[in-house]
mmCIF file of C-alpha atoms in Angstrom:
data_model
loop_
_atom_site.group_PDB
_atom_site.id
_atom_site.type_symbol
_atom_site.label_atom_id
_atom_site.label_comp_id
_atom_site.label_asym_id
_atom_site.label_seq_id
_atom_site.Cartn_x
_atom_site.Cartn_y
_atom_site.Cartn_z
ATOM 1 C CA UNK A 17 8.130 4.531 -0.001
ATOM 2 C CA UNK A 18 8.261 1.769 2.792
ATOM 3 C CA UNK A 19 6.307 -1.128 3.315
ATOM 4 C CA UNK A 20 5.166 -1.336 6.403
ATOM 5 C CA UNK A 21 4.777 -5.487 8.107
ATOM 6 C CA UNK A 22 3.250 -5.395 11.283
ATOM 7 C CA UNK A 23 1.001 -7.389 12.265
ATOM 8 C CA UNK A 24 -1.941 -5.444 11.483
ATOM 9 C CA UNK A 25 -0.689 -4.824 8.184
ATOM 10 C CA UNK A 26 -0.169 -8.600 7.145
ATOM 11 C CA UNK A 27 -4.007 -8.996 8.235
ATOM 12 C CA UNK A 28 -4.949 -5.866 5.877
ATOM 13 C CA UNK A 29 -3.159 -8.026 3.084
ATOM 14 C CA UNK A 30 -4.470 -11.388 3.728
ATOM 15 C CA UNK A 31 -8.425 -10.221 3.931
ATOM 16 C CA UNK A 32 -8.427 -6.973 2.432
ATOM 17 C CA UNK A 33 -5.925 -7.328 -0.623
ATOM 18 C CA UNK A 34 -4.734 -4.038 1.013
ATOM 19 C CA UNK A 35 -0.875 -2.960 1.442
ATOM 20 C CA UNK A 36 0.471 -0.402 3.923
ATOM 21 C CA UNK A 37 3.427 2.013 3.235
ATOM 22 C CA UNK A 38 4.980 4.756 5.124
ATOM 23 C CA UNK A 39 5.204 7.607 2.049
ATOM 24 C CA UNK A 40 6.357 11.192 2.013
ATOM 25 C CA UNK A 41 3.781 14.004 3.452
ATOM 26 C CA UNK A 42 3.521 15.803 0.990
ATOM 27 C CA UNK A 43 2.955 13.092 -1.685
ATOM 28 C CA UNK A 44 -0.808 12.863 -3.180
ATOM 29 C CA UNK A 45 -3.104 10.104 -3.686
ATOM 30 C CA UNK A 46 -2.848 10.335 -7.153
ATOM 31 C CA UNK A 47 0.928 10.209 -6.768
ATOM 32 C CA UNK A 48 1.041 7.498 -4.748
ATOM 33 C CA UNK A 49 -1.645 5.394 -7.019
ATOM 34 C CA UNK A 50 0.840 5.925 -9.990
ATOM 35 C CA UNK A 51 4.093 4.937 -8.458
ATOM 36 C CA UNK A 52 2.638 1.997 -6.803
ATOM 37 C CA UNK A 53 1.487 0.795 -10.533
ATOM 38 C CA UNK A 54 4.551 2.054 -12.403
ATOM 39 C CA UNK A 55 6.973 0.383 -9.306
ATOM 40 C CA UNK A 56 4.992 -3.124 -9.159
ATOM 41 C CA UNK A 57 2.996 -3.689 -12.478
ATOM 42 C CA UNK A 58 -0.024 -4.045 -10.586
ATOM 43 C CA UNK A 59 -4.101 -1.845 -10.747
ATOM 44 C CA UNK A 60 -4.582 0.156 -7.874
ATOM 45 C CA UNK A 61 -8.495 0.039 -6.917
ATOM 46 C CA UNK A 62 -8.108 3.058 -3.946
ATOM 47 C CA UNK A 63 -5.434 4.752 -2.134
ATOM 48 C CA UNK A 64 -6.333 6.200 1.447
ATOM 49 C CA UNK A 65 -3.860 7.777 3.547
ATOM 50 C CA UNK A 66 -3.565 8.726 7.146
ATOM 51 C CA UNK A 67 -0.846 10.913 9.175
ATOM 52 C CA UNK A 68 0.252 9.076 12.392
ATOM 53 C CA UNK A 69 3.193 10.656 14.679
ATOM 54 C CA UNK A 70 3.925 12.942 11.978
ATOM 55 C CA UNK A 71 4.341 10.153 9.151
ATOM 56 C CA UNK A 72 1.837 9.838 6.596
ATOM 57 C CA UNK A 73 0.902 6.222 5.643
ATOM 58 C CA UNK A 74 -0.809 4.882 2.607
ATOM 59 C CA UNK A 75 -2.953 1.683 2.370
ATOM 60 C CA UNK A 76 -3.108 0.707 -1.306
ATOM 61 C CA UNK A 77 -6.000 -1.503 -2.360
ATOM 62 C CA UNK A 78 -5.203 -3.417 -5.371
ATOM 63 C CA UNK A 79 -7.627 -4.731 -8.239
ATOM 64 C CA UNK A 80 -9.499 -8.280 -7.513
ATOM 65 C CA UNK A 81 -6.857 -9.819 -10.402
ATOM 66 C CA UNK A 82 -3.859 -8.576 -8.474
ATOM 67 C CA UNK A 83 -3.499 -10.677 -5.237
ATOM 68 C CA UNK A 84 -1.663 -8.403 -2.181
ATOM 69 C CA UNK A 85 0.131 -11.125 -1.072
ATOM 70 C CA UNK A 86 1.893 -11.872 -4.377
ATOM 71 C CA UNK A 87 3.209 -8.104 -3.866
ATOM 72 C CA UNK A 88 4.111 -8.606 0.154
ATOM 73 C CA UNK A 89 5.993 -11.939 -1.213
ATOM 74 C CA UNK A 90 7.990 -10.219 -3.372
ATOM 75 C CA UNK A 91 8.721 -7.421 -1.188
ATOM 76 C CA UNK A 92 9.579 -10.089 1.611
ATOM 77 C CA UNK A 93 6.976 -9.518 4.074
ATOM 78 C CA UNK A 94 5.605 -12.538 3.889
#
């Protein structure tokens, strides 16, 4: 998994406590909820997922008491 930092993205973070990575296609939600947890320490609230130019990407809402920019800080987006 990738994160993904455009500019969109970094607004999705700051008002949504959302984060955007590019993940594999054939990867579940469920999948992708557990990793993200397991890989960061953090509560995933919802995990919705769209395929774009072939590449499926997965914005990961985390839980009110896990900020999204504490986890785009340590992944250096921010």
């Amino acid at each position: 998994m990738k994160p993904i930092a455009t500019e969109k993205a970094v607004m999705m973070i700051e008002r949504e406590n959302v984060v955007a990575f590019r993940t594999s296609k054939v990867k579940t939600k469920t999948e992708i909820k557990k990793e993200i947890e397991e890989m960061f320490n953090v509560k995933v609230a919802s995990v919705k997922t769209q395929i774009r130019d072939n590449k499926k990407i997965a914005y990961i809402k985390l839980k009110k008491e896990f900020p999204a920019i504490d986890l785009a800080t340590k992944l250096g987006l921010m």
